[in-house]
Coordinates of C-alpha atoms in Angstrom, one line a residue:
X1 CA 59.6 -12.6 31.0
X2 CA 56.8 -12.7 33.1
X3 CA 55.0 -9.1 34.1
X4 CA 53.7 -9.2 37.2
X5 CA 50.3 -6.9 37.6
X6 CA 47.7 -6.1 39.5
X7 CA 45.2 -9.2 39.5
X8 CA 42.3 -6.9 38.0
X9 CA 44.9 -5.8 35.3
X10 CA 46.0 -9.3 34.7
X11 CA 42.4 -11.0 34.2
X12 CA 42.1 -8.7 31.4
X13 CA 45.3 -9.9 29.5
X14 CA 44.4 -13.1 30.6
X15 CA 40.7 -12.8 28.6
X16 CA 42.3 -11.8 25.8
X17 CA 45.1 -14.9 25.6
X18 CA 42.3 -16.6 25.9
X19 CA 40.7 -15.4 22.5
X20 CA 37.9 -12.6 24.2
X21 CA 38.0 -9.6 21.9
X22 CA 35.2 -7.9 24.2
X23 CA 33.6 -7.5 27.5
X24 CA 30.5 -5.5 28.3
X25 CA 30.0 -4.1 31.8
X26 CA 30.0 -0.7 33.7
X27 CA 32.6 0.2 36.5
X28 CA 32.0 1.1 39.8
X29 CA 34.5 1.7 42.6
X30 CA 34.3 -2.2 43.7
X31 CA 35.2 -3.4 40.4
X32 CA 37.7 -0.7 38.9
X33 CA 40.9 -2.6 39.5
X34 CA 39.4 -5.1 36.5
X35 CA 39.3 -2.0 34.1
X36 CA 43.0 -1.0 34.7
X37 CA 43.9 -3.7 32.0
X38 CA 41.3 -3.3 29.6
X39 CA 42.6 -1.1 27.0
X40 CA 46.4 -2.5 27.6
X41 CA 45.3 -5.8 26.5
X42 CA 43.8 -4.4 23.5
X43 CA 39.9 -5.7 24.2
X44 CA 37.0 -3.6 23.2
X45 CA 34.8 -2.9 26.4
X46 CA 31.0 -1.9 25.6
X47 CA 29.5 0.2 28.6
X48 CA 25.9 -0.7 29.3
X49 CA 23.7 1.6 30.8
X50 CA 22.4 -1.0 33.2
X51 CA 24.3 -4.8 34.1
X52 CA 20.6 -6.1 32.8
X53 CA 21.8 -4.8 29.7
X54 CA 25.0 -5.8 29.8
X55 CA 24.1 -9.4 30.2
X56 CA 22.1 -9.3 27.6
X57 CA 24.8 -7.9 25.5
X58 CA 27.1 -10.4 26.3
X59 CA 24.1 -13.1 25.7
X60 CA 23.6 -12.1 22.4
X61 CA 27.2 -11.6 21.3
X62 CA 27.7 -15.3 22.4
X63 CA 24.6 -16.6 20.7
X64 CA 26.4 -14.6 17.3
X65 CA 29.5 -16.2 17.6
X66 CA 29.5 -19.1 19.1
X67 CA 32.2 -17.8 21.7
X68 CA 31.8 -16.7 25.4
X69 CA 30.0 -13.5 26.2
X70 CA 31.8 -11.9 28.9
X71 CA 30.3 -9.3 31.5
X72 CA 32.3 -7.1 34.1
X73 CA 30.0 -6.3 37.3
X74 CA 30.3 -4.6 40.4
X75 CA 29.6 -6.4 43.9
X76 CA 25.8 -6.3 45.2
X77 CA 23.5 -4.7 42.9
X78 CA 25.7 -5.1 40.2
X79 CA 25.7 -9.1 40.2
X80 CA 21.8 -8.7 41.3
X81 CA 21.4 -6.4 38.0
X82 CA 22.7 -9.3 36.1
X83 CA 21.1 -12.0 37.2
X84 CA 18.4 -12.1 35.2
X85 CA 20.3 -12.1 31.9
X86 CA 22.1 -15.3 33.7
X87 CA 19.4 -16.9 34.4
X88 CA 18.3 -16.3 30.5
X89 CA 21.6 -17.8 29.6
X90 CA 21.3 -20.9 31.5
X91 CA 18.0 -22.2 30.4
X92 CA 18.8 -21.2 26.5
X93 CA 22.7 -22.9 27.0
X94 CA 24.2 -19.9 26.4
X95 CA 28.1 -19.9 27.4
X96 CA 28.2 -16.5 29.4
X97 CA 31.4 -15.6 31.7
X98 CA 30.3 -12.8 34.7
X99 CA 33.2 -11.8 36.6
X100 CA 32.4 -9.5 39.9
X101 CA 34.2 -8.1 42.6
X102 CA 33.0 -8.8 46.3
X103 CA 33.9 -7.8 49.4
X104 CA 36.9 -9.0 51.1
X105 CA 35.0 -10.4 54.6
X106 CA 31.1 -10.1 55.2
X107 CA 30.9 -12.4 58.7
X108 CA 32.6 -9.7 61.4
X109 CA 31.6 -6.3 59.2
X110 CA 28.1 -5.1 58.5
X111 CA 27.1 -2.1 56.8
X112 CA 29.8 -2.3 53.9
X113 CA 28.9 -0.8 50.7
X114 CA 27.1 -3.1 48.0
X115 CA 27.4 -5.8 51.1
X116 CA 25.0 -9.0 50.6
X117 CA 24.8 -11.9 52.7
X118 CA 25.8 -14.3 50.3
X119 CA 26.4 -13.0 47.1
X120 CA 28.1 -16.2 45.4
X121 CA 25.4 -18.4 46.8
X122 CA 22.7 -15.8 45.0
X123 CA 24.3 -15.9 42.2
X124 CA 25.0 -19.6 42.1
X125 CA 20.5 -20.3 41.9
X126 CA 20.6 -19.2 37.7
X127 CA 24.5 -20.3 36.4
X128 CA 26.3 -23.2 36.0
X129 CA 28.2 -22.5 39.2
X130 CA 29.5 -19.6 41.3
X131 CA 33.1 -19.7 42.5
X132 CA 35.0 -17.5 44.6
X133 CA 38.7 -17.1 43.8
X134 CA 40.9 -15.9 46.9
X135 CA 44.1 -15.5 45.0
X136 CA 45.6 -15.0 41.7
X137 CA 46.3 -19.0 41.2
X138 CA 42.4 -19.4 41.2
X139 CA 41.1 -17.1 39.0
X140 CA 43.3 -18.2 36.6
X141 CA 42.2 -21.7 37.2
X142 CA 39.0 -20.5 37.4
X143 CA 38.6 -18.5 34.2
X144 CA 40.5 -22.0 32.3
X145 CA 37.6 -24.1 33.8
X146 CA 35.1 -21.9 32.5
X147 CA 36.3 -22.0 29.1
X148 CA 36.9 -25.4 29.2
X149 CA 33.9 -26.6 29.9
X150 CA 31.9 -24.2 27.5
X151 CA 33.8 -26.4 24.9
X152 CA 33.4 -30.1 26.9
X153 CA 29.9 -29.6 28.5
X154 CA 26.6 -28.1 27.6
X155 CA 27.5 -24.3 27.6
X156 CA 26.0 -22.2 30.3
X157 CA 27.3 -19.3 32.3
X158 CA 29.4 -19.0 35.1
X159 CA 30.0 -16.6 37.8
X160 CA 33.8 -15.8 39.0
X161 CA 33.9 -13.1 42.0
X162 CA 37.0 -12.0 43.4
X163 CA 37.9 -10.0 46.9
X164 CA 38.1 -6.8 46.3
X165 CA 41.8 -7.0 47.8
X166 CA 42.9 -9.8 45.8
X167 CA 42.1 -7.7 42.6
X168 CA 44.1 -4.7 43.8
X169 CA 47.2 -6.6 45.0
X170 CA 49.9 -7.6 42.8
X171 CA 49.6 -10.6 41.1
X172 CA 52.0 -13.0 38.8
X173 CA 51.1 -13.8 35.3
X174 CA 48.7 -16.3 34.2
X175 CA 50.5 -19.0 32.1
X176 CA 50.2 -19.4 28.3
X177 CA 47.2 -21.3 27.0
X178 CA 47.9 -24.8 26.6
X179 CA 47.3 -26.1 22.7
X180 CA 44.5 -28.6 23.2
X181 CA 42.8 -30.9 20.5
X182 CA 39.2 -29.9 20.1
X183 CA 36.6 -31.7 22.4
X184 CA 34.9 -34.7 20.8
X185 CA 32.3 -37.5 22.0
X186 CA 32.0 -41.0 20.6
X187 CA 30.3 -40.2 17.5
X188 CA 30.9 -43.4 15.7
X189 CA 28.8 -45.8 18.3
X190 CA 26.5 -43.6 18.8
X191 CA 26.0 -43.4 15.4
X192 CA 26.2 -47.3 14.7
X193 CA 22.9 -47.6 17.4
X194 CA 21.1 -44.9 15.2
X195 CA 22.0 -46.6 12.3
X196 CA 20.4 -49.7 13.1
X197 CA 17.6 -48.8 13.5
X198 CA 17.0 -46.6 10.8
X199 CA 18.0 -49.6 8.7
X200 CA 14.4 -51.2 8.5
X201 CA 12.8 -48.1 9.4
X202 CA 9.6 -47.1 7.1
X203 CA 9.0 -43.8 8.8
X204 CA 11.8 -42.3 10.7
X205 CA 11.5 -39.2 12.0
X206 CA 14.1 -36.6 13.4
X207 CA 13.5 -34.2 15.6
X208 CA 16.7 -31.5 15.8
X209 CA 17.4 -28.7 19.0
X210 CA 19.5 -25.9 19.2
X211 CA 22.4 -28.2 19.9
X212 CA 22.9 -29.3 16.1
X213 CA 25.5 -27.1 14.9
X214 CA 26.4 -28.5 11.9
X215 CA 25.1 -28.1 8.3
X216 CA 25.0 -32.0 8.1
X217 CA 21.4 -32.5 9.2
X218 CA 19.6 -32.1 6.0
X219 CA 21.7 -34.4 4.4
X220 CA 21.1 -37.4 7.2
X221 CA 17.6 -36.8 6.9
X222 CA 17.9 -36.8 3.2
X223 CA 19.8 -40.5 3.1
X224 CA 17.8 -41.5 5.7
X225 CA 14.2 -40.8 4.2
X226 CA 13.0 -39.0 7.5
X227 CA 10.5 -36.7 8.1
X228 CA 11.9 -33.9 10.3
X229 CA 10.8 -31.1 13.0
X230 CA 13.0 -28.5 14.5
X231 CA 12.4 -26.8 17.4
X232 CA 12.4 -23.2 17.8
X233 CA 16.1 -23.1 18.3
X234 CA 16.7 -25.3 15.7
X235 CA 15.0 -23.1 13.0
X236 CA 16.6 -22.5 9.6
X237 CA 18.5 -25.8 9.8
X238 CA 16.4 -28.1 7.4
X239 CA 16.3 -25.6 4.3
X240 CA 15.5 -27.6 1.3
X241 CA 14.4 -30.4 2.9
X242 CA 11.2 -31.6 1.6
X243 CA 10.0 -33.9 4.5
X244 CA 10.4 -30.8 7.1
X245 CA 7.3 -30.2 9.1
X246 CA 8.7 -27.0 10.9
X247 CA 9.0 -25.7 13.8
X248 CA 5.5 -26.5 14.8
X249 CA 6.4 -28.8 17.8
X250 CA 4.0 -26.6 20.1
X251 CA 0.9 -27.5 17.9
X252 CA -1.1 -29.9 19.4
X253 CA -1.7 -32.2 16.5
X254 CA 2.4 -32.6 16.2
X255 CA 1.8 -34.7 18.8
X256 CA -0.2 -37.2 16.0
X257 CA 2.5 -36.9 13.3
X258 CA 4.7 -38.0 16.1
X259 CA 2.5 -41.1 16.3
X260 CA 2.7 -41.9 13.1
X261 CA 7.0 -42.7 12.9
X262 CA 8.4 -46.1 14.0
X263 CA 11.8 -44.6 15.2
X264 CA 12.1 -41.1 16.3
X265 CA 16.1 -39.6 16.9
X266 CA 15.9 -36.7 18.9
X267 CA 19.1 -35.1 18.6
X268 CA 20.5 -31.8 20.6
X269 CA 17.2 -30.9 22.2
X270 CA 15.5 -30.6 25.8
X271 CA 12.4 -31.4 24.7
X272 CA 11.3 -29.4 27.0
X273 CA 8.0 -28.3 28.1
X274 CA 8.7 -24.7 26.2
X275 CA 9.8 -26.9 23.4
X276 CA 6.3 -29.4 23.0
X277 CA 3.9 -27.2 25.5
X278 CA 2.4 -30.6 26.5
X279 CA 3.9 -33.1 28.9
X280 CA 5.4 -35.5 26.5
X281 CA 6.4 -36.1 22.6
X282 CA 3.9 -38.1 21.6
X283 CA 5.2 -40.7 19.8
X284 CA 4.7 -44.5 19.8
X285 CA 7.8 -45.6 18.5
X286 CA 11.3 -46.4 19.3
X287 CA 12.8 -43.2 20.6
X288 CA 16.5 -42.3 21.0
X289 CA 17.5 -39.5 22.5
X290 CA 21.4 -37.8 21.9
X291 CA 22.6 -34.9 23.9
X292 CA 25.7 -33.8 25.5
X293 CA 23.9 -33.4 28.8
X294 CA 22.6 -36.5 31.0
X295 CA 20.0 -34.5 32.6
X296 CA 18.5 -34.3 29.5
X297 CA 19.0 -37.7 29.1
X298 CA 16.9 -39.1 32.2
X299 CA 14.1 -36.9 31.8
X300 CA 10.3 -38.2 31.5
X301 CA 10.2 -38.5 27.5
X302 CA 10.0 -42.1 27.9
X303 CA 13.4 -42.5 25.8
X304 CA 14.1 -46.3 24.8
X305 CA 17.5 -45.5 24.0
X306 CA 19.6 -42.2 25.5
X307 CA 22.7 -41.5 24.0
X308 CA 25.3 -39.1 25.6
X309 CA 27.2 -37.4 22.6
X310 CA 27.7 -34.4 20.8
X311 CA 25.1 -34.1 18.5
X312 CA 27.7 -32.8 15.6
X313 CA 30.1 -35.6 16.2
X314 CA 27.2 -38.3 15.6
X315 CA 25.9 -36.5 12.8
X316 CA 29.4 -36.5 11.0
X317 CA 29.4 -40.3 11.5
X318 CA 26.1 -41.0 9.9
X319 CA 26.8 -39.3 7.1
X320 CA 29.3 -41.8 6.2
X321 CA 27.7 -44.3 7.4
X322 CA 24.0 -43.3 5.1
X323 CA 26.4 -43.7 1.9
X324 CA 24.4 -46.0 0.0
X325 CA 21.5 -46.6 2.1
X326 CA 18.0 -47.0 0.1
X327 CA 15.9 -45.9 2.7
X328 CA 12.1 -47.5 2.7
X329 CA 10.4 -44.0 3.5
X330 CA 6.6 -43.8 3.7
X331 CA 6.6 -40.2 4.1
X332 CA 5.2 -37.8 1.3
X333 CA 6.1 -34.3 0.8
X334 CA 2.7 -33.0 -0.2
X335 CA 1.2 -34.1 3.1
X336 CA 3.7 -32.8 4.9
X337 CA 2.8 -28.9 3.0
X338 CA -0.3 -29.8 3.4
X339 CA 0.2 -30.0 7.4
X340 CA 1.9 -27.2 7.6
X341 CA -0.7 -25.2 5.8
X342 CA -2.6 -26.4 8.5
X343 CA -1.0 -24.9 11.3
X344 CA -0.5 -21.8 9.8
X345 CA -4.5 -21.1 9.3
X346 CA -4.3 -22.3 12.8
X347 CA -1.8 -19.4 13.7
X348 CA -3.8 -16.9 11.5
X349 CA -7.0 -17.8 13.5
X350 CA -5.5 -17.4 16.9
X351 CA -3.6 -14.3 16.2
X352 CA -5.4 -12.1 13.0
X353 CA -3.5 -9.9 11.4
X354 CA -0.4 -10.5 12.4
X355 CA 1.4 -13.3 9.4
X356 CA 0.6 -10.4 6.7
X357 CA 2.8 -8.2 9.4
X358 CA 5.9 -11.4 9.5
X359 CA 5.3 -12.2 5.7
X360 CA 6.1 -8.5 4.7
X361 CA 8.9 -7.8 7.1
X362 CA 10.8 -11.0 6.0
X363 CA 10.5 -9.7 2.5
X364 CA 12.3 -6.9 3.9
X365 CA 15.1 -8.0 5.6
X366 CA 18.5 -9.0 3.8
X367 CA 19.8 -12.8 3.6
X368 CA 22.0 -13.3 6.4
X369 CA 20.1 -10.8 8.9
X370 CA 20.9 -12.1 13.1
X371 CA 17.3 -11.3 14.8
X372 CA 16.8 -11.5 18.7
X373 CA 13.1 -10.8 19.5
X374 CA 11.7 -10.6 22.4
X375 CA 8.0 -12.0 24.5
X376 CA 5.6 -10.4 22.0
X377 CA 2.9 -11.1 20.2
X378 CA 4.5 -10.6 16.5
X379 CA 7.4 -12.9 17.6
X380 CA 5.2 -15.5 19.1
X381 CA 3.5 -15.3 15.3
X382 CA 6.9 -15.7 13.3
X383 CA 8.5 -18.8 15.5
X384 CA 5.8 -20.4 14.0
X385 CA 5.6 -19.0 10.3
X386 CA 8.8 -17.4 9.6
X387 CA 10.9 -19.7 7.6
X388 CA 14.7 -18.9 8.3
X389 CA 17.3 -19.0 5.1
X390 CA 19.7 -20.7 8.0
X391 CA 20.6 -21.7 11.4
X392 CA 20.9 -19.5 14.5
X393 CA 19.8 -16.5 13.3
X394 CA 16.6 -16.1 15.2
X395 CA 17.4 -15.8 18.8
X396 CA 14.5 -15.6 21.3
X397 CA 14.6 -16.0 25.2
X398 CA 12.6 -19.2 25.5
X399 CA 13.2 -20.8 28.5
X400 CA 13.0 -18.4 31.1
X401 CA 10.8 -15.8 29.3
X402 CA 12.3 -12.7 30.3
X403 CA 11.0 -9.6 28.8
X404 CA 13.6 -6.8 27.7
X405 CA 15.7 -9.2 25.8
X406 CA 15.6 -7.8 22.2
X407 CA 17.1 -4.4 22.4
X408 CA 20.3 -4.8 24.3
X409 CA 20.9 -8.6 22.7
X410 CA 20.9 -7.1 19.4
X411 CA 23.1 -4.7 20.2
X412 CA 25.8 -7.4 21.2
X413 CA 24.9 -9.3 18.4
X414 CA 25.5 -6.1 16.2
X415 CA 29.1 -5.6 18.0
X416 CA 30.3 -9.4 17.1
X417 CA 28.7 -9.2 13.8
X418 CA 30.3 -5.4 12.2
X419 CA 29.2 -4.8 9.1
X420 CA 26.3 -7.7 8.9
X421 CA 22.6 -7.0 9.3
X422 CA 21.2 -7.6 12.8
X423 CA 17.3 -6.5 14.0
X424 CA 15.2 -6.9 17.4
X425 CA 11.6 -7.2 17.3
X426 CA 10.5 -6.3 20.9
X427 CA 6.7 -5.5 22.2
X428 CA 5.7 -2.1 23.9
X429 CA 5.7 -3.1 27.3
X430 CA 9.3 -5.5 27.0
X431 CA 10.9 -2.0 25.5
X432 CA 10.3 -0.4 29.0
X433 CA 12.6 -2.8 30.3
X434 CA 16.1 -2.2 28.7
X435 CA 14.9 1.2 26.7
X436 CA 18.3 3.3 27.6
X437 CA 20.1 0.3 25.9
X438 CA 19.8 2.3 23.1
X439 CA 21.6 4.8 24.0
X440 CA 24.5 2.1 23.3
X441 CA 23.1 1.7 20.2
X442 CA 23.6 5.2 19.1
X443 CA 27.3 5.6 21.3
X444 CA 28.3 2.9 18.7
X445 CA 26.4 3.8 15.9
X446 CA 24.6 0.4 15.6
X447 CA 22.3 0.3 12.1
X448 CA 19.7 -1.6 14.2
X449 CA 16.5 -1.6 13.0
X450 CA 14.2 -2.2 16.4
X451 CA 10.5 -3.5 15.1
X452 CA 8.4 -2.6 18.2
X453 CA 5.1 -3.7 18.2
X454 CA 2.5 -1.5 20.2
X455 CA -0.7 -3.2 21.0
X456 CA -1.4 -1.0 23.7
X457 CA -1.5 -3.8 26.6
X458 CA -0.1 -6.7 27.6
X459 CA -2.0 -8.9 25.0
X460 CA -0.9 -12.2 25.5
X461 CA -1.5 -12.0 29.1
X462 CA -4.8 -10.5 28.5
X463 CA -6.1 -13.0 26.3
X464 CA -4.4 -15.7 28.8
X465 CA -6.7 -14.1 31.5
X466 CA -9.9 -14.3 29.1
X467 CA -9.2 -18.1 28.5
X468 CA -9.0 -18.5 32.2
X469 CA -12.3 -16.5 32.6
X470 CA -10.8 -13.9 34.9
X471 CA -11.6 -10.0 33.9
X472 CA -8.2 -8.4 32.3
X473 CA -6.9 -6.6 34.9
X474 CA -3.6 -4.6 35.0
X475 CA -2.8 -5.3 31.8
X476 CA -2.6 -1.9 29.9
X477 CA 0.2 0.7 30.8
X478 CA 1.1 4.5 29.8
X479 CA 3.2 4.5 27.0
X480 CA 5.8 7.4 25.8
X481 CA 5.4 8.5 22.6
X482 CA 8.4 6.2 21.7
X483 CA 9.6 7.8 18.3
X484 CA 10.2 11.0 20.1
X485 CA 11.8 8.9 23.2
X486 CA 14.0 7.2 20.2
X487 CA 15.0 10.8 18.9
X488 CA 16.0 12.0 22.0
X489 CA 18.6 9.1 22.6
X490 CA 19.4 10.2 19.3
X491 CA 18.4 7.7 16.9
X492 CA 15.9 7.4 14.4
X493 CA 12.5 7.0 14.3
X494 CA 9.7 5.7 12.1
X495 CA 6.2 5.1 12.5
X496 CA 4.8 3.8 9.0
X497 CA 1.3 3.3 8.2
X498 CA 1.2 0.4 5.7
X499 CA 3.1 -2.9 4.9
X500 CA 4.8 -1.5 2.2
X501 CA 6.0 1.7 4.2
X502 CA 6.6 -0.3 6.6
X503 CA 9.2 -2.3 4.4
X504 CA 10.7 0.9 3.0
X505 CA 11.7 1.7 7.0
X506 CA 13.1 -1.1 7.2
X507 CA 15.4 -1.2 4.1
X508 CA 16.5 2.2 5.0
X509 CA 17.3 1.2 8.6
X510 CA 19.4 -1.4 7.7
X511 CA 21.7 1.3 5.8
X512 CA 21.5 3.9 8.5
X513 CA 24.4 5.2 10.7
X514 CA 22.8 4.5 13.7
X515 CA 19.6 2.5 15.4
X516 CA 16.2 3.0 13.7
X517 CA 12.9 2.3 15.8
X518 CA 10.3 1.3 13.8
X519 CA 7.0 1.7 16.0
X520 CA 4.2 -0.4 14.3
X521 CA 0.6 -1.3 15.8
X522 CA -2.1 -3.4 14.5
X523 CA -3.5 -1.0 12.5
X524 CA -0.4 -1.7 10.3
X525 CA -2.0 -5.1 9.0
X526 CA -5.1 -3.2 7.0
X527 CA -4.7 -3.2 3.4
X528 CA -2.7 -0.8 1.8

């Protein structure tokens, strides 16, 4: 027998029916109807301290699970506050569903609480689409559309707003979820095109991006005798592959390496500015692009062959087609190892003292740790030199490049992965943006080590100003005593003076009954 409820309650019940277990958000007078059904539906709600934090938590949850992160926010300022996380999720292809209330009408009445000129249009600037549901049926249809598109298209955030009066009104029950087959593309046809070019290739090269989720990539590269690069988003994908150049596409001389390939297959990657930091890939041979997003395929990378397909479907087909293939590769593992060592030396010269910190930190982190990093020099270094044990375990606000991401995103990841290790790496300035979310980690007793790198300034911006021959200006701000601040929230804190002490603090933090802020300064890289 169907059950009628206010639409606000029905939405939570529908989300639970569709597999949503956690919602991040903040209740207010304009969206309280959405909170009527959360507990009854059996959904866990995580109360953020700011809507920006709620959005980053939903992002972190989505990256950890592959499921959409869902957030409830209020009209007006609540929606504005979550727009930065929506922009980050859009840039990094993260499935996020933001549901907000909205005023019943705005044209004839002015001066209302939380009023915006056009809330829906504002949200649309940072997400895939933003729609208003003026009936219960429309709300149900838009929720199902969003969930379907997360599977069938490049996953990007969606926003649905519902007028307050519609949320309050009694609504019929939503339809049960229909059983559907998992979304697939024609991987066989795409793989045949790739295979035709691999048959006679003597220096094939794959560039794997974050759109590759399957663990088949190493087997494909090995069978093809191909060298590989990964983007930052795909780090850890090529464990054990001796012909892997690593996540070094942003090194200028990587273009010289790519120029040696007679065929380059870029799969599941935008090859964006933040991947390359140059206008084009630098290839001379045939470039084949494979991506689910046609916009990516129509960019200015001069691809010879563009194939719209899901990366994993193509790799699944290629594994079978490559069986029995005898590669004619010219790539040499020793040469590749030497090239990687050269790039590591470049990183060390550019950011002296940071590699030893990264190496020591890596040695102290348990296997299967999921790491969320922020816009800070320690993370920039780690992304180039820290070899991951597996894919999908390092998340960084790469495209939009927002500060304050790491702490709340790690909270979302820890909520998603109960009992599994999660860590945040953040800079002193970025920590200011979302420091209040430390209270959420304490409230939930999450054992997250938060590595806070304090160089006393906006170091990356200062370096950039100096390179541009600008006298450094506005790059130093007064910081609090971060350890005392953490303790005031009820968190643990440590300020190790050596790399050995840092490792001990990190290991203890993973076994604590709450978050631990681990305060590091550049002095930590001085030998014990």
